[in-house]
Amino acid sequence: LKGHYDRVLNVAFSLDGGTVTSTDQYGIRKLWNVKSGLEITTSTEFHQQQNQNNNMLIDKDGWILRNGIRILWLPMSLRGHVVSEHKWIIAIGNSQGRVVIIDFS
């Protein structure tokens, strides 16, 4: 998902997993529809949820790990520094202002 102009600092799923919020270094927050990938709104007003789970992460070699098991290798252009998950869906925020959503279900 392209929408931020600079580094994404935070991504988090809604409790139902239907939306993802992302925040960039300027405090701009975007709300995204997970299924369509479309931006719902841009704001500096709505609440950013914190990631509740840490079962998925990206290792230094670019692998997405779930509970320590390699499940997908990401090319450099898709890697990010902030990760959030909801069940089998992962959201990744990167320094180019992109949010990548991958559904493993």
PDB file of N, CA, C and O in Angstrom, residues 50-100:
ATOM      1  N   GLN A  50      -1.760  -0.574  19.599  1.00  0.00           N
ATOM      2  CA  GLN A  50      -0.465  -1.238  19.678  1.00  0.00           C
ATOM      3  C   GLN A  50      -0.619  -2.695  19.277  1.00  0.00           C
ATOM      4  O   GLN A  50      -1.657  -3.302  19.480  1.00  0.00           O
ATOM      5  N   ASN A  51       0.435  -3.255  18.730  1.00  0.00           N
ATOM      6  CA  ASN A  51       0.439  -4.653  18.338  1.00  0.00           C
ATOM      7  C   ASN A  51       0.316  -5.535  19.582  1.00  0.00           C
ATOM      8  O   ASN A  51       1.096  -5.413  20.506  1.00  0.00           O
ATOM      9  N   GLN A  52      -0.667  -6.430  19.579  1.00  0.00           N
ATOM     10  CA  GLN A  52      -0.871  -7.293  20.731  1.00  0.00           C
ATOM     11  C   GLN A  52      -0.083  -8.599  20.634  1.00  0.00           C
ATOM     12  O   GLN A  52       0.123  -9.266  21.627  1.00  0.00           O
ATOM     13  N   ASN A  53       0.321  -9.004  19.432  1.00  0.00           N
ATOM     14  CA  ASN A  53       0.974 -10.297  19.232  1.00  0.00           C
ATOM     15  C   ASN A  53       2.380 -10.110  18.686  1.00  0.00           C
ATOM     16  O   ASN A  53       2.666  -9.156  18.002  1.00  0.00           O
ATOM     17  N   ASN A  54       3.232 -11.064  18.978  1.00  0.00           N
ATOM     18  CA  ASN A  54       4.581 -11.057  18.432  1.00  0.00           C
ATOM     19  C   ASN A  54       4.938 -12.427  17.881  1.00  0.00           C
ATOM     20  O   ASN A  54       6.073 -12.843  17.960  1.00  0.00           O
ATOM     21  N   ASN A  55       3.976 -13.152  17.328  1.00  0.00           N
ATOM     22  CA  ASN A  55       4.245 -14.475  16.783  1.00  0.00           C
ATOM     23  C   ASN A  55       4.973 -14.407  15.453  1.00  0.00           C
ATOM     24  O   ASN A  55       5.639 -15.346  15.067  1.00  0.00           O
ATOM     25  N   MET A  56       4.801 -13.307  14.698  1.00  0.00           N
ATOM     26  CA  MET A  56       5.469 -13.144  13.412  1.00  0.00           C
ATOM     27  C   MET A  56       6.477 -12.017  13.498  1.00  0.00           C
ATOM     28  O   MET A  56       6.241 -11.000  14.126  1.00  0.00           O
ATOM     29  N   LEU A  57       7.604 -12.222  12.837  1.00  0.00           N
ATOM     30  CA  LEU A  57       8.610 -11.172  12.736  1.00  0.00           C
ATOM     31  C   LEU A  57       9.425 -11.398  11.471  1.00  0.00           C
ATOM     32  O   LEU A  57       9.301 -12.432  10.819  1.00  0.00           O
ATOM     33  N   ILE A  58      10.249 -10.423  11.114  1.00  0.00           N
ATOM     34  CA  ILE A  58      11.128 -10.529   9.959  1.00  0.00           C
ATOM     35  C   ILE A  58      12.556 -10.590  10.472  1.00  0.00           C
ATOM     36  O   ILE A  58      12.992  -9.707  11.211  1.00  0.00           O
ATOM     37  N   ASP A  59      13.289 -11.635  10.079  1.00  0.00           N
ATOM     38  CA  ASP A  59      14.665 -11.753  10.546  1.00  0.00           C
ATOM     39  C   ASP A  59      15.611 -10.929   9.678  1.00  0.00           C
ATOM     40  O   ASP A  59      15.207 -10.321   8.695  1.00  0.00           O
ATOM     41  N   LYS A  60      16.890 -10.893  10.028  1.00  0.00           N
ATOM     42  CA  LYS A  60      17.862 -10.054   9.337  1.00  0.00           C
ATOM     43  C   LYS A  60      18.104 -10.483   7.895  1.00  0.00           C
ATOM     44  O   LYS A  60      18.574  -9.702   7.080  1.00  0.00           O
ATOM     45  N   ASP A  61      17.742 -11.727   7.548  1.00  0.00           N
ATOM     46  CA  ASP A  61      17.916 -12.227   6.184  1.00  0.00           C
ATOM     47  C   ASP A  61      16.667 -12.035   5.324  1.00  0.00           C
ATOM     48  O   ASP A  61      16.647 -12.444   4.162  1.00  0.00           O
ATOM     49  N   GLY A  62      15.615 -11.429   5.893  1.00  0.00           N
ATOM     50  CA  GLY A  62      14.408 -11.152   5.124  1.00  0.00           C
ATOM     51  C   GLY A  62      13.339 -12.220   5.196  1.00  0.00           C
ATOM     52  O   GLY A  62      12.354 -12.158   4.464  1.00  0.00           O
ATOM     53  N   TRP A  63      13.476 -13.193   6.080  1.00  0.00           N
ATOM     54  CA  TRP A  63      12.465 -14.230   6.247  1.00  0.00           C
ATOM     55  C   TRP A  63      11.395 -13.778   7.221  1.00  0.00           C
ATOM     56  O   TRP A  63      11.700 -13.243   8.276  1.00  0.00           O
ATOM     57  N   ILE A  64      10.124 -14.011   6.864  1.00  0.00           N
ATOM     58  CA  ILE A  64       9.042 -13.865   7.827  1.00  0.00           C
ATOM     59  C   ILE A  64       9.019 -15.157   8.630  1.00  0.00           C
ATOM     60  O   ILE A  64       8.960 -16.258   8.065  1.00  0.00           O
ATOM     61  N   LEU A  65       9.093 -15.010   9.943  1.00  0.00           N
ATOM     62  CA  LEU A  65       9.064 -16.155  10.848  1.00  0.00           C
ATOM     63  C   LEU A  65       7.763 -16.134  11.630  1.00  0.00           C
ATOM     64  O   LEU A  65       7.311 -15.079  12.071  1.00  0.00           O
ATOM     65  N   ARG A  66       7.162 -17.286  11.788  1.00  0.00           N
ATOM     66  CA  ARG A  66       6.012 -17.421  12.685  1.00  0.00           C
ATOM     67  C   ARG A  66       6.396 -18.461  13.720  1.00  0.00           C
ATOM     68  O   ARG A  66       6.667 -19.609  13.378  1.00  0.00           O
ATOM     69  N   ASN A  67       6.431 -18.029  14.968  1.00  0.00           N
ATOM     70  CA  ASN A  67       6.854 -18.904  16.074  1.00  0.00           C
ATOM     71  C   ASN A  67       8.205 -19.558  15.771  1.00  0.00           C
ATOM     72  O   ASN A  67       8.411 -20.725  16.045  1.00  0.00           O
ATOM     73  N   GLY A  68       9.123 -18.787  15.154  1.00  0.00           N
ATOM     74  CA  GLY A  68      10.472 -19.256  14.888  1.00  0.00           C
ATOM     75  C   GLY A  68      10.653 -20.067  13.620  1.00  0.00           C
ATOM     76  O   GLY A  68      11.762 -20.457  13.285  1.00  0.00           O
ATOM     77  N   ILE A  69       9.569 -20.328  12.868  1.00  0.00           N
ATOM     78  CA  ILE A  69       9.643 -21.131  11.645  1.00  0.00           C
ATOM     79  C   ILE A  69       9.574 -20.217  10.429  1.00  0.00           C
ATOM     80  O   ILE A  69       8.686 -19.366  10.331  1.00  0.00           O
ATOM     81  N   ARG A  70      10.518 -20.378   9.490  1.00  0.00           N
ATOM     82  CA  ARG A  70      10.525 -19.587   8.257  1.00  0.00           C
ATOM     83  C   ARG A  70       9.322 -19.948   7.390  1.00  0.00           C
ATOM     84  O   ARG A  70       9.115 -21.116   7.067  1.00  0.00           O
ATOM     85  N   ILE A  71       8.539 -18.916   7.007  1.00  0.00           N
ATOM     86  CA  ILE A  71       7.376 -19.191   6.165  1.00  0.00           C
ATOM     87  C   ILE A  71       7.407 -18.454   4.825  1.00  0.00           C
ATOM     88  O   ILE A  71       6.755 -18.894   3.888  1.00  0.00           O
ATOM     89  N   LEU A  72       8.151 -17.341   4.726  1.00  0.00           N
ATOM     90  CA  LEU A  72       8.226 -16.615   3.455  1.00  0.00           C
ATOM     91  C   LEU A  72       9.440 -15.704   3.462  1.00  0.00           C
ATOM     92  O   LEU A  72       9.678 -14.992   4.436  1.00  0.00           O
ATOM     93  N   TRP A  73      10.188 -15.714   2.347  1.00  0.00           N
ATOM     94  CA  TRP A  73      11.322 -14.800   2.188  1.00  0.00           C
ATOM     95  C   TRP A  73      10.840 -13.567   1.434  1.00  0.00           C
ATOM     96  O   TRP A  73      10.128 -13.677   0.435  1.00  0.00           O
ATOM     97  N   LEU A  74      11.226 -12.392   1.913  1.00  0.00           N
ATOM     98  CA  LEU A  74      10.825 -11.136   1.287  1.00  0.00           C
ATOM     99  C   LEU A  74      11.998 -10.496   0.559  1.00  0.00           C
ATOM    100  O   LEU A  74      13.096 -10.401   1.113  1.00  0.00           O
ATOM    101  N   PRO A  75      11.764 -10.012  -0.674  1.00  0.00           N
ATOM    102  CA  PRO A  75      12.815  -9.223  -1.325  1.00  0.00           C
ATOM    103  C   PRO A  75      13.016  -7.912  -0.560  1.00  0.00           C
ATOM    104  O   PRO A  75      12.133  -7.472   0.177  1.00  0.00           O
ATOM    105  N   MET A  76      14.163  -7.309  -0.737  1.00  0.00           N
ATOM    106  CA  MET A  76      14.520  -6.098   0.005  1.00  0.00           C
ATOM    107  C   MET A  76      13.444  -5.015  -0.105  1.00  0.00           C
ATOM    108  O   MET A  76      13.163  -4.315   0.861  1.00  0.00           O
ATOM    109  N   SER A  77      12.814  -4.877  -1.267  1.00  0.00           N
ATOM    110  CA  SER A  77      11.823  -3.809  -1.478  1.00  0.00           C
ATOM    111  C   SER A  77      10.572  -3.973  -0.619  1.00  0.00           C
ATOM    112  O   SER A  77       9.828  -3.011  -0.424  1.00  0.00           O
ATOM    113  N   LEU A  78      10.311  -5.169  -0.112  1.00  0.00           N
ATOM    114  CA  LEU A  78       9.123  -5.401   0.712  1.00  0.00           C
ATOM    115  C   LEU A  78       9.420  -5.470   2.204  1.00  0.00           C
ATOM    116  O   LEU A  78       8.508  -5.496   3.017  1.00  0.00           O
ATOM    117  N   ARG A  79      10.674  -5.529   2.567  1.00  0.00           N
ATOM    118  CA  ARG A  79      11.035  -5.632   3.984  1.00  0.00           C
ATOM    119  C   ARG A  79      10.736  -4.335   4.713  1.00  0.00           C
ATOM    120  O   ARG A  79      10.791  -3.266   4.135  1.00  0.00           O
ATOM    121  N   GLY A  80      10.435  -4.465   5.980  1.00  0.00           N
ATOM    122  CA  GLY A  80      10.142  -3.290   6.783  1.00  0.00           C
ATOM    123  C   GLY A  80      10.727  -3.404   8.167  1.00  0.00           C
ATOM    124  O   GLY A  80      11.312  -4.415   8.537  1.00  0.00           O
ATOM    125  N   HIS A  81      10.524  -2.367   8.929  1.00  0.00           N
ATOM    126  CA  HIS A  81      11.080  -2.324  10.275  1.00  0.00           C
ATOM    127  C   HIS A  81      10.010  -2.362  11.349  1.00  0.00           C
ATOM    128  O   HIS A  81      10.319  -2.476  12.520  1.00  0.00           O
ATOM    129  N   VAL A  82       8.738  -2.272  10.971  1.00  0.00           N
ATOM    130  CA  VAL A  82       7.659  -2.427  11.943  1.00  0.00           C
ATOM    131  C   VAL A  82       6.685  -3.478  11.413  1.00  0.00           C
ATOM    132  O   VAL A  82       6.390  -3.528  10.229  1.00  0.00           O
ATOM    133  N   VAL A  83       6.233  -4.342  12.308  1.00  0.00           N
ATOM    134  CA  VAL A  83       5.382  -5.467  11.929  1.00  0.00           C
ATOM    135  C   VAL A  83       4.219  -5.565  12.900  1.00  0.00           C
ATOM    136  O   VAL A  83       4.380  -5.376  14.104  1.00  0.00           O
ATOM    137  N   SER A  84       3.032  -5.859  12.360  1.00  0.00           N
ATOM    138  CA  SER A  84       1.877  -6.160  13.185  1.00  0.00           C
ATOM    139  C   SER A  84       1.204  -7.379  12.571  1.00  0.00           C
ATOM    140  O   SER A  84       1.362  -7.657  11.387  1.00  0.00           O
ATOM    141  N   GLU A  85       0.461  -8.105  13.378  1.00  0.00           N
ATOM    142  CA  GLU A  85      -0.209  -9.293  12.859  1.00  0.00           C
ATOM    143  C   GLU A  85      -1.598  -9.428  13.443  1.00  0.00           C
ATOM    144  O   GLU A  85      -1.905  -8.898  14.512  1.00  0.00           O
ATOM    145  N   HIS A  86      -2.436 -10.116  12.702  1.00  0.00           N
ATOM    146  CA  HIS A  86      -3.766 -10.509  13.172  1.00  0.00           C
ATOM    147  C   HIS A  86      -4.014 -11.899  12.608  1.00  0.00           C
ATOM    148  O   HIS A  86      -4.128 -12.057  11.390  1.00  0.00           O
ATOM    149  N   LYS A  87      -4.040 -12.877  13.473  1.00  0.00           N
ATOM    150  CA  LYS A  87      -4.172 -14.275  13.072  1.00  0.00           C
ATOM    151  C   LYS A  87      -3.096 -14.602  12.048  1.00  0.00           C
ATOM    152  O   LYS A  87      -1.927 -14.568  12.366  1.00  0.00           O
ATOM    153  N   TRP A  88      -3.459 -14.892  10.793  1.00  0.00           N
ATOM    154  CA  TRP A  88      -2.485 -15.248   9.757  1.00  0.00           C
ATOM    155  C   TRP A  88      -2.254 -14.120   8.759  1.00  0.00           C
ATOM    156  O   TRP A  88      -1.808 -14.344   7.632  1.00  0.00           O
ATOM    157  N   ILE A  89      -2.562 -12.889   9.137  1.00  0.00           N
ATOM    158  CA  ILE A  89      -2.322 -11.719   8.277  1.00  0.00           C
ATOM    159  C   ILE A  89      -1.234 -10.881   8.923  1.00  0.00           C
ATOM    160  O   ILE A  89      -1.261 -10.641  10.127  1.00  0.00           O
ATOM    161  N   ILE A  90      -0.288 -10.420   8.117  1.00  0.00           N
ATOM    162  CA  ILE A  90       0.806  -9.599   8.631  1.00  0.00           C
ATOM    163  C   ILE A  90       0.815  -8.265   7.891  1.00  0.00           C
ATOM    164  O   ILE A  90       0.545  -8.207   6.688  1.00  0.00           O
ATOM    165  N   ALA A  91       1.084  -7.188   8.613  1.00  0.00           N
ATOM    166  CA  ALA A  91       1.255  -5.854   8.031  1.00  0.00           C
ATOM    167  C   ALA A  91       2.675  -5.397   8.337  1.00  0.00           C
ATOM    168  O   ALA A  91       3.145  -5.523   9.460  1.00  0.00           O
ATOM    169  N   ILE A  92       3.352  -4.878   7.313  1.00  0.00           N
ATOM    170  CA  ILE A  92       4.746  -4.454   7.445  1.00  0.00           C
ATOM    171  C   ILE A  92       4.846  -3.001   7.013  1.00  0.00           C
ATOM    172  O   ILE A  92       4.397  -2.647   5.914  1.00  0.00           O
ATOM    173  N   GLY A  93       5.439  -2.152   7.844  1.00  0.00           N
ATOM    174  CA  GLY A  93       5.687  -0.755   7.477  1.00  0.00           C
ATOM    175  C   GLY A  93       7.156  -0.572   7.164  1.00  0.00           C
ATOM    176  O   GLY A  93       8.010  -1.108   7.867  1.00  0.00           O
ATOM    177  N   ASN A  94       7.466   0.177   6.085  1.00  0.00           N
ATOM    178  CA  ASN A  94       8.879   0.329   5.737  1.00  0.00           C
ATOM    179  C   ASN A  94       9.300   1.791   5.611  1.00  0.00           C
ATOM    180  O   ASN A  94       8.489   2.704   5.739  1.00  0.00           O
ATOM    181  N   SER A  95      10.574   1.997   5.353  1.00  0.00           N
ATOM    182  CA  SER A  95      11.133   3.350   5.331  1.00  0.00           C
ATOM    183  C   SER A  95      10.795   4.122   4.066  1.00  0.00           C
ATOM    184  O   SER A  95      11.022   5.322   4.002  1.00  0.00           O
ATOM    185  N   GLN A  96      10.228   3.463   3.055  1.00  0.00           N
ATOM    186  CA  GLN A  96       9.817   4.159   1.834  1.00  0.00           C
ATOM    187  C   GLN A  96       8.370   4.636   1.895  1.00  0.00           C
ATOM    188  O   GLN A  96       7.838   5.124   0.909  1.00  0.00           O
ATOM    189  N   GLY A  97       7.722   4.481   3.048  1.00  0.00           N
ATOM    190  CA  GLY A  97       6.352   4.936   3.208  1.00  0.00           C
ATOM    191  C   GLY A  97       5.307   3.932   2.764  1.00  0.00           C
ATOM    192  O   GLY A  97       4.157   4.268   2.580  1.00  0.00           O
ATOM    193  N   ARG A  98       5.687   2.689   2.593  1.00  0.00           N
ATOM    194  CA  ARG A  98       4.751   1.653   2.168  1.00  0.00           C
ATOM    195  C   ARG A  98       4.299   0.804   3.349  1.00  0.00           C
ATOM    196  O   ARG A  98       5.043   0.585   4.305  1.00  0.00           O
ATOM    197  N   VAL A  99       3.078   0.299   3.233  1.00  0.00           N
ATOM    198  CA  VAL A  99       2.563  -0.704   4.141  1.00  0.00           C
ATOM    199  C   VAL A  99       2.241  -1.930   3.287  1.00  0.00           C
ATOM    200  O   VAL A  99       1.496  -1.836   2.322  1.00  0.00           O
ATOM    201  N   VAL A 100       2.852  -3.053   3.610  1.00  0.00           N
ATOM    202  CA  VAL A 100       2.637  -4.301   2.883  1.00  0.00           C
ATOM    203  C   VAL A 100       1.780  -5.197   3.742  1.00  0.00           C
ATOM    204  O   VAL A 100       2.090  -5.427   4.910  1.00  0.00           O
TER     205      VAL A 100
END
